[in-house]
Amino acid sequence: MGKQLMERFEAESMALMPGQRVRARVLSHHPWGVLVEIAGYENAGLSASIDMIQQFSRITSSHDELLALFPPIGSHIDAVIEQIRRWHPPVSVRLTIRPADVESLTWSCDFCGERITLSPGGDALVLDSRSIDGPGAHTIISHRHCLAERIRPENGGEQARALKVGKMC
């Protein structure tokens, strides 16, 4: 009666993060959007999609106009990772193809709620929290200063690192 061990967390998708540009191939169309596979992650067991209604329904005046924006099945597109959910398998990745997001993706800081730029050159930090007790991870988006302000003042070294991580010296 062997107990099957569960992996604490899936590691392959940890290389992906919100704000990252990716190349994807469109696999299928659905009423809400499209399923895609991310180049380099074809066999990673990821579920990747683009919610076309969420992204484009406000700027289109008809269903046909919205459908015309769906990239063709089999086409390769540039996209940006908007969200990653690693709570349970399969890892779920939501992409955006809105031109403004591809140029510079913004999101709300999970601490203060203000907008923050996730694209390269922005001031966002992406934190992945995991538990020692089991699988799954949760992604938190934060301004550098919001994270630094929440670190105890007597831990000044960690505050300083939060303000500098990922920045060129």
Coordinates of N, CA and C in Angstrom, one line a residue:
M1 N 0.8 -1.2 0.0 CA 0.0 0.0 0.0 C 0.9 1.2 0.0
G2 N 1.5 1.5 -1.1 CA 2.4 2.6 -1.2 C 1.6 3.9 -1.4
K3 N 2.0 4.9 -0.7 CA 1.4 6.2 -0.8 C 2.0 7.0 -2.0
Q4 N 1.2 7.4 -2.9 CA 1.7 8.1 -4.0 C 2.1 9.5 -3.6
L5 N 3.3 9.9 -3.9 CA 3.8 11.3 -3.5 C 3.4 12.3 -4.6
M6 N 2.9 13.4 -4.2 CA 2.5 14.4 -5.1 C 3.7 15.4 -5.1
E7 N 4.0 15.9 -6.3 CA 5.0 16.9 -6.5 C 4.6 18.2 -5.8
R8 N 5.5 18.8 -5.0 CA 5.2 20.0 -4.3 C 4.7 21.1 -5.2
F9 N 5.4 21.3 -6.3 CA 5.0 22.3 -7.3 C 5.5 22.0 -8.6
E10 N 4.8 22.4 -9.6 CA 5.2 22.2 -11.0 C 6.2 23.2 -11.3
A11 N 7.3 22.9 -11.9 CA 8.4 23.8 -12.0 C 8.6 24.4 -13.4
E12 N 8.1 23.7 -14.5 CA 8.4 24.1 -15.8 C 7.8 25.5 -16.1
S13 N 6.6 25.7 -15.6 CA 5.9 27.0 -15.9 C 6.4 28.1 -15.1
M14 N 7.3 27.9 -14.1 CA 7.8 29.0 -13.3 C 8.7 29.9 -14.2
A15 N 9.1 29.5 -15.4 CA 9.9 30.4 -16.2 C 9.0 31.4 -16.9
L16 N 7.7 31.2 -16.8 CA 6.7 32.1 -17.4 C 6.2 33.1 -16.3
M17 N 6.0 34.3 -16.7 CA 5.5 35.3 -15.7 C 4.7 36.4 -16.4
P18 N 3.7 37.0 -15.7 CA 2.9 38.1 -16.2 C 3.8 39.2 -16.8
G19 N 3.4 39.7 -17.9 CA 4.2 40.8 -18.6 C 5.2 40.3 -19.6
Q20 N 5.4 39.0 -19.6 CA 6.4 38.4 -20.5 C 5.8 38.3 -21.9
R21 N 6.5 38.7 -23.0 CA 6.1 38.5 -24.3 C 6.4 37.0 -24.7
V22 N 5.4 36.4 -25.5 CA 5.6 35.1 -25.9 C 5.1 35.0 -27.4
R23 N 5.4 33.9 -28.0 CA 4.9 33.5 -29.3 C 4.0 32.4 -29.1
A24 N 2.8 32.4 -29.8 CA 1.8 31.3 -29.6 C 1.2 30.9 -30.9
R25 N 0.8 29.7 -30.9 CA 0.1 29.2 -32.1 C -1.4 28.9 -31.8
V26 N -2.3 29.4 -32.6 CA -3.7 29.3 -32.3 C -4.2 27.8 -32.6
L27 N -4.8 27.2 -31.6 CA -5.2 25.8 -31.8 C -6.7 25.6 -32.2
S28 N -7.5 26.5 -31.6 CA -9.0 26.3 -31.8 C -9.7 27.6 -31.4
H29 N -10.9 27.8 -32.0 CA -11.8 28.9 -31.7 C -12.9 28.4 -30.8
H30 N -13.4 29.3 -29.9 CA -14.5 29.0 -29.0 C -15.3 30.2 -28.9
P31 N -16.6 30.1 -28.4 CA -17.4 31.3 -28.4 C -16.8 32.5 -27.6
W32 N -16.0 32.2 -26.6 CA -15.4 33.2 -25.7 C -14.0 33.7 -26.2
G33 N -13.3 32.9 -27.0 CA -12.0 33.2 -27.5 C -11.3 32.1 -28.1
V34 N -10.0 32.0 -27.9 CA -9.2 31.0 -28.6 C -8.2 30.2 -27.6
L35 N -8.0 28.9 -27.9 CA -7.0 28.2 -27.2 C -5.7 28.3 -28.0
V36 N -4.6 28.4 -27.3 CA -3.3 28.5 -28.0 C -2.3 27.6 -27.3
E37 N -1.2 27.4 -28.0 CA 0.0 26.8 -27.3 C 1.1 27.7 -27.4
I38 N 1.9 27.8 -26.3 CA 3.0 28.8 -26.2 C 4.2 28.1 -26.7
A39 N 4.9 28.8 -27.6 CA 6.1 28.2 -28.2 C 7.1 27.9 -27.1
G40 N 7.7 26.7 -27.2 CA 8.7 26.2 -26.2 C 8.0 25.5 -25.1
Y41 N 6.7 25.5 -25.0 CA 5.9 24.9 -23.9 C 4.9 23.9 -24.4
E42 N 5.1 23.5 -25.6 CA 4.1 22.6 -26.3 C 3.8 21.3 -25.5
N43 N 4.8 20.8 -24.8 CA 4.6 19.5 -24.1 C 4.6 19.7 -22.6
A44 N 4.4 21.0 -22.1 CA 4.5 21.3 -20.7 C 3.2 21.0 -19.9
G45 N 2.1 20.7 -20.7 CA 0.8 20.5 -20.0 C 0.2 21.7 -19.6
L46 N 0.5 22.8 -20.2 CA -0.2 24.1 -19.9 C -1.5 24.2 -20.7
S47 N -2.4 25.0 -20.1 CA -3.6 25.4 -20.8 C -3.5 26.9 -21.0
A48 N -3.4 27.3 -22.3 CA -3.2 28.7 -22.6 C -4.4 29.2 -23.5
S49 N -4.9 30.4 -23.2 CA -6.0 30.9 -23.9 C -5.9 32.4 -24.0
I50 N -6.8 32.9 -24.9 CA -7.0 34.4 -25.1 C -8.5 34.6 -25.0
D51 N -8.9 35.4 -24.0 CA -10.4 35.7 -23.9 C -10.7 36.9 -24.8
M52 N -11.1 36.6 -25.9 CA -11.4 37.6 -26.9 C -12.6 38.5 -26.5
I53 N -13.6 38.0 -25.9 CA -14.7 38.8 -25.5 C -14.3 39.8 -24.4
Q54 N -13.5 39.3 -23.4 CA -13.0 40.2 -22.4 C -12.1 41.3 -23.0
Q55 N -11.3 41.0 -24.0 CA -10.4 41.9 -24.5 C -11.0 42.9 -25.6
F56 N -11.9 42.4 -26.3 CA -12.4 43.3 -27.5 C -13.9 43.6 -27.5
S57 N -14.7 43.1 -26.6 CA -16.1 43.3 -26.8 C -16.5 44.8 -26.6
R58 N -15.7 45.5 -25.9 CA -16.0 47.0 -25.7 C -15.7 47.8 -26.9
I59 N -14.9 47.3 -27.8 CA -14.5 48.1 -28.9 C -15.1 47.6 -30.2
T60 N -15.9 46.6 -30.2 CA -16.6 46.1 -31.3 C -18.1 46.3 -31.2
S61 N -18.8 46.5 -32.3 CA -20.2 46.9 -32.3 C -21.1 45.7 -32.6
S62 N -20.5 44.6 -33.1 CA -21.3 43.4 -33.4 C -20.5 42.1 -33.1
H63 N -21.3 41.0 -33.0 CA -20.6 39.7 -32.8 C -19.7 39.4 -34.0
D64 N -20.2 39.7 -35.2 CA -19.4 39.4 -36.4 C -18.1 40.2 -36.4
E65 N -18.1 41.5 -36.0 CA -16.9 42.3 -35.9 C -16.0 41.7 -34.9
L66 N -16.5 41.2 -33.8 CA -15.6 40.5 -32.8 C -15.0 39.3 -33.4
L67 N -15.8 38.4 -34.0 CA -15.3 37.2 -34.6 C -14.2 37.5 -35.7
A68 N -14.3 38.6 -36.3 CA -13.3 39.0 -37.3 C -11.9 39.3 -36.7
L69 N -11.9 39.5 -35.4 CA -10.6 39.8 -34.7 C -9.9 38.5 -34.2
F70 N -10.6 37.4 -34.2 CA -10.0 36.1 -33.8 C -8.9 35.7 -34.8
P71 N -7.7 35.5 -34.3 CA -6.6 35.1 -35.2 C -7.0 33.7 -35.8
P72 N -6.6 33.5 -37.0 CA -6.9 32.2 -37.7 C -6.3 31.0 -37.0
I73 N -7.0 29.9 -37.0 CA -6.5 28.6 -36.5 C -5.2 28.3 -37.2
G74 N -4.2 27.9 -36.5 CA -2.9 27.5 -37.0 C -1.9 28.7 -37.2
S75 N -2.4 29.9 -37.0 CA -1.5 31.1 -37.1 C -0.6 31.3 -35.9
H76 N 0.5 31.9 -36.1 CA 1.4 32.2 -35.0 C 1.3 33.7 -34.7
I77 N 1.1 34.0 -33.4 CA 0.9 35.4 -33.0 C 1.8 35.8 -31.8
D78 N 2.0 37.1 -31.7 CA 2.8 37.6 -30.6 C 1.7 38.0 -29.5
A79 N 2.1 37.6 -28.3 CA 1.1 37.9 -27.2 C 1.9 38.2 -25.9
V80 N 1.2 38.6 -24.9 CA 1.9 38.9 -23.6 C 1.1 38.1 -22.5
I81 N 1.8 37.5 -21.6 CA 1.1 36.8 -20.5 C 0.5 37.8 -19.6
E82 N -0.8 37.6 -19.4 CA -1.6 38.5 -18.6 C -1.7 37.9 -17.2
Q83 N -2.0 36.6 -17.1 CA -2.2 35.9 -15.8 C -1.7 34.5 -15.9
I84 N -1.3 34.0 -14.8 CA -0.9 32.5 -14.7 C -1.6 32.0 -13.4
R85 N -2.2 30.9 -13.5 CA -2.8 30.3 -12.3 C -2.2 28.9 -12.2
R86 N -1.5 28.7 -11.1 CA -0.8 27.5 -10.8 C -1.4 26.8 -9.6
W87 N -2.7 27.0 -9.3 CA -3.3 26.4 -8.1 C -3.4 24.9 -8.2
H88 N -3.7 24.4 -9.4 CA -3.8 22.9 -9.6 C -3.5 22.7 -11.1
P89 N -3.1 21.4 -11.4 CA -2.9 21.1 -12.8 C -4.2 21.1 -13.6
P90 N -4.1 21.5 -14.9 CA -3.0 22.0 -15.6 C -2.8 23.5 -15.2
V91 N -1.6 24.0 -15.3 CA -1.3 25.4 -15.2 C -2.1 26.1 -16.2
S92 N -2.8 27.2 -15.9 CA -3.6 28.0 -16.8 C -3.0 29.3 -17.0
V93 N -2.7 29.6 -18.3 CA -2.1 30.9 -18.7 C -3.1 31.7 -19.6
R94 N -3.4 32.9 -19.2 CA -4.2 33.8 -20.0 C -3.3 34.8 -20.7
L95 N -3.4 34.9 -22.0 CA -2.6 35.8 -22.8 C -3.5 37.0 -23.3
T96 N -2.8 38.0 -23.6 CA -3.5 39.2 -24.2 C -2.8 39.5 -25.5
I97 N -3.6 39.9 -26.5 CA -3.1 40.4 -27.8 C -3.5 41.8 -28.1
R98 N -4.2 42.5 -27.1 CA -4.5 43.9 -27.3 C -3.3 44.6 -27.7
P99 N -3.3 45.4 -28.7 CA -2.0 46.2 -29.1 C -1.4 47.0 -27.9
A100 N -2.2 47.6 -27.1 CA -1.7 48.4 -26.0 C -1.0 47.5 -25.0
D101 N -1.6 46.3 -24.7 CA -1.0 45.4 -23.8 C 0.3 44.8 -24.3
V102 N 0.4 44.5 -25.6 CA 1.6 44.0 -26.2 C 2.7 45.0 -26.1
E103 N 2.3 46.3 -26.3 CA 3.3 47.4 -26.2 C 3.8 47.5 -24.7
S104 N 2.8 47.6 -23.8 CA 3.2 47.8 -22.4 C 2.0 47.3 -21.5
L105 N 2.1 46.2 -20.9 CA 1.0 45.6 -20.1 C 1.0 46.3 -18.7
T106 N -0.2 46.7 -18.3 CA -0.4 47.3 -16.9 C -1.4 46.4 -16.2
W107 N -1.3 46.4 -14.9 CA -2.1 45.6 -14.0 C -2.3 46.3 -12.7
S108 N -3.1 45.8 -11.8 CA -3.3 46.5 -10.5 C -2.4 45.8 -9.5
C109 N -1.7 46.7 -8.7 CA -0.9 46.2 -7.6 C -1.7 45.5 -6.6
D110 N -1.4 44.3 -6.2 CA -2.2 43.5 -5.2 C -2.1 44.1 -3.8
F111 N -1.2 45.1 -3.6 CA -1.2 45.7 -2.3 C -2.0 47.0 -2.2
C112 N -1.7 47.9 -3.2 CA -2.3 49.2 -3.1 C -3.5 49.4 -4.1
G113 N -3.6 48.5 -5.1 CA -4.6 48.6 -6.1 C -4.3 49.6 -7.3
E114 N -3.3 50.4 -7.2 CA -2.9 51.3 -8.3 C -2.4 50.5 -9.5
R115 N -2.4 51.1 -10.6 CA -1.9 50.5 -11.9 C -0.4 50.4 -11.8
I116 N 0.1 49.4 -12.4 CA 1.6 49.2 -12.4 C 1.9 48.6 -13.8
T117 N 3.1 48.9 -14.3 CA 3.6 48.4 -15.6 C 4.4 47.1 -15.4
L118 N 3.9 46.0 -16.0 CA 4.5 44.7 -15.9 C 5.6 44.5 -17.0
S119 N 5.5 45.2 -18.1 CA 6.4 45.0 -19.2 C 7.8 45.4 -18.8
P120 N 8.8 44.9 -19.6 CA 10.2 45.3 -19.3 C 10.3 46.8 -19.1
G121 N 11.1 47.3 -18.1 CA 11.2 48.7 -17.8 C 10.2 49.2 -16.9
G122 N 9.2 48.4 -16.5 CA 8.2 48.8 -15.6 C 8.7 48.6 -14.2
D123 N 7.9 49.0 -13.2 CA 8.2 48.9 -11.8 C 7.6 47.8 -11.0
A124 N 7.1 46.8 -11.8 CA 6.4 45.7 -11.1 C 7.3 44.6 -10.6
L125 N 7.0 44.0 -9.5 CA 7.6 42.7 -9.1 C 6.5 41.7 -9.2
V126 N 7.0 40.5 -9.6 CA 6.1 39.3 -9.7 C 6.5 38.3 -8.6
L127 N 5.7 38.1 -7.7 CA 6.0 37.2 -6.6 C 5.2 35.9 -6.7
D128 N 5.9 34.8 -6.7 CA 5.2 33.5 -6.7 C 5.3 32.9 -5.3
S129 N 4.1 32.7 -4.7 CA 4.1 32.1 -3.3 C 3.8 30.6 -3.4
R130 N 4.5 29.8 -2.6 CA 4.2 28.4 -2.6 C 4.3 28.0 -1.1
S131 N 3.6 26.8 -0.9 CA 3.6 26.3 0.5 C 4.4 25.0 0.6
I132 N 5.1 24.9 1.7 CA 5.8 23.7 1.9 C 4.9 22.4 2.0
D133 N 3.6 22.7 2.3 CA 2.7 21.6 2.6 C 2.1 20.9 1.4
G134 N 2.2 21.5 0.2 CA 1.6 20.9 -1.0 C 1.8 21.7 -2.2
P135 N 1.2 21.1 -3.3 CA 1.4 21.7 -4.6 C 0.6 23.0 -4.8
G136 N 0.9 23.7 -5.9 CA 0.2 24.9 -6.2 C 1.0 26.1 -5.9
A137 N 0.7 27.2 -6.6 CA 1.4 28.5 -6.3 C 0.4 29.6 -6.6
H138 N 0.7 30.7 -6.1 CA -0.1 31.9 -6.3 C 0.8 33.1 -6.7
T139 N 0.4 33.8 -7.7 CA 1.2 34.9 -8.2 C 0.6 36.2 -7.6
I140 N 1.5 37.1 -7.1 CA 1.2 38.4 -6.6 C 2.0 39.4 -7.4
I141 N 1.3 40.5 -7.8 CA 1.9 41.6 -8.6 C 2.0 42.8 -7.6
S142 N 3.2 43.4 -7.6 CA 3.4 44.4 -6.6 C 4.3 45.5 -7.1
H143 N 4.0 46.8 -6.7 CA 5.0 47.8 -6.9 C 6.2 47.5 -6.0
R144 N 7.4 47.9 -6.4 CA 8.6 47.6 -5.6 C 8.4 48.3 -4.2
H145 N 8.0 49.5 -4.2 CA 7.8 50.2 -2.9 C 6.8 49.6 -2.1
C146 N 5.7 49.1 -2.7 CA 4.6 48.5 -1.8 C 5.2 47.2 -1.1
L147 N 6.0 46.4 -1.8 CA 6.6 45.3 -1.1 C 7.6 45.7 -0.1
A148 N 8.5 46.7 -0.4 CA 9.5 47.2 0.5 C 8.8 47.7 1.8
E149 N 7.7 48.5 1.6 CA 7.1 49.0 2.8 C 6.5 48.0 3.7
R150 N 6.2 46.8 3.2 CA 5.6 45.7 4.0 C 6.7 44.8 4.7
I151 N 7.9 45.1 4.4 CA 9.0 44.3 5.0 C 9.4 45.1 6.3
R152 N 9.6 44.4 7.4 CA 9.9 45.0 8.7 C 11.1 45.9 8.5
P153 N 11.0 47.1 9.1 CA 12.1 48.1 9.0 C 13.4 47.6 9.5
E154 N 13.5 46.7 10.5 CA 14.7 46.2 11.0 C 15.4 45.2 10.0
N155 N 14.7 44.9 8.9 CA 15.2 44.0 7.9 C 15.5 44.9 6.6
G156 N 16.3 45.9 6.8 CA 16.6 46.9 5.8 C 17.3 46.3 4.6
G157 N 18.0 45.3 4.7 CA 18.7 44.6 3.6 C 17.7 44.1 2.6
E158 N 16.6 43.4 3.2 CA 15.6 42.9 2.3 C 14.8 44.0 1.7
Q159 N 14.5 45.1 2.4 CA 13.8 46.2 1.8 C 14.6 46.8 0.6
A160 N 15.9 46.9 0.8 CA 16.8 47.4 -0.3 C 16.8 46.5 -1.5
R161 N 16.8 45.2 -1.2 CA 16.8 44.2 -2.3 C 15.5 44.3 -3.1
A162 N 14.4 44.5 -2.4 CA 13.1 44.6 -3.0 C 13.0 45.8 -4.0
L163 N 13.7 46.8 -3.6 CA 13.7 48.1 -4.4 C 14.6 47.9 -5.6
K164 N 15.6 47.0 -5.6 CA 16.6 46.9 -6.7 C 16.5 45.6 -7.5
V165 N 15.8 44.6 -7.1 CA 15.8 43.3 -7.8 C 15.4 43.5 -9.3
G166 N 16.2 42.9 -10.2 CA 15.9 43.0 -11.6 C 16.4 44.3 -12.3
K167 N 16.8 45.3 -11.5 CA 17.2 46.6 -12.1 C 18.7 46.5 -12.4
M168 N 19.1 47.1 -13.5 CA 20.5 47.2 -13.9 C 21.2 48.1 -12.9
C169 N 22.4 47.7 -12.5 CA 23.2 48.5 -11.5 C 23.7 49.8 -12.1

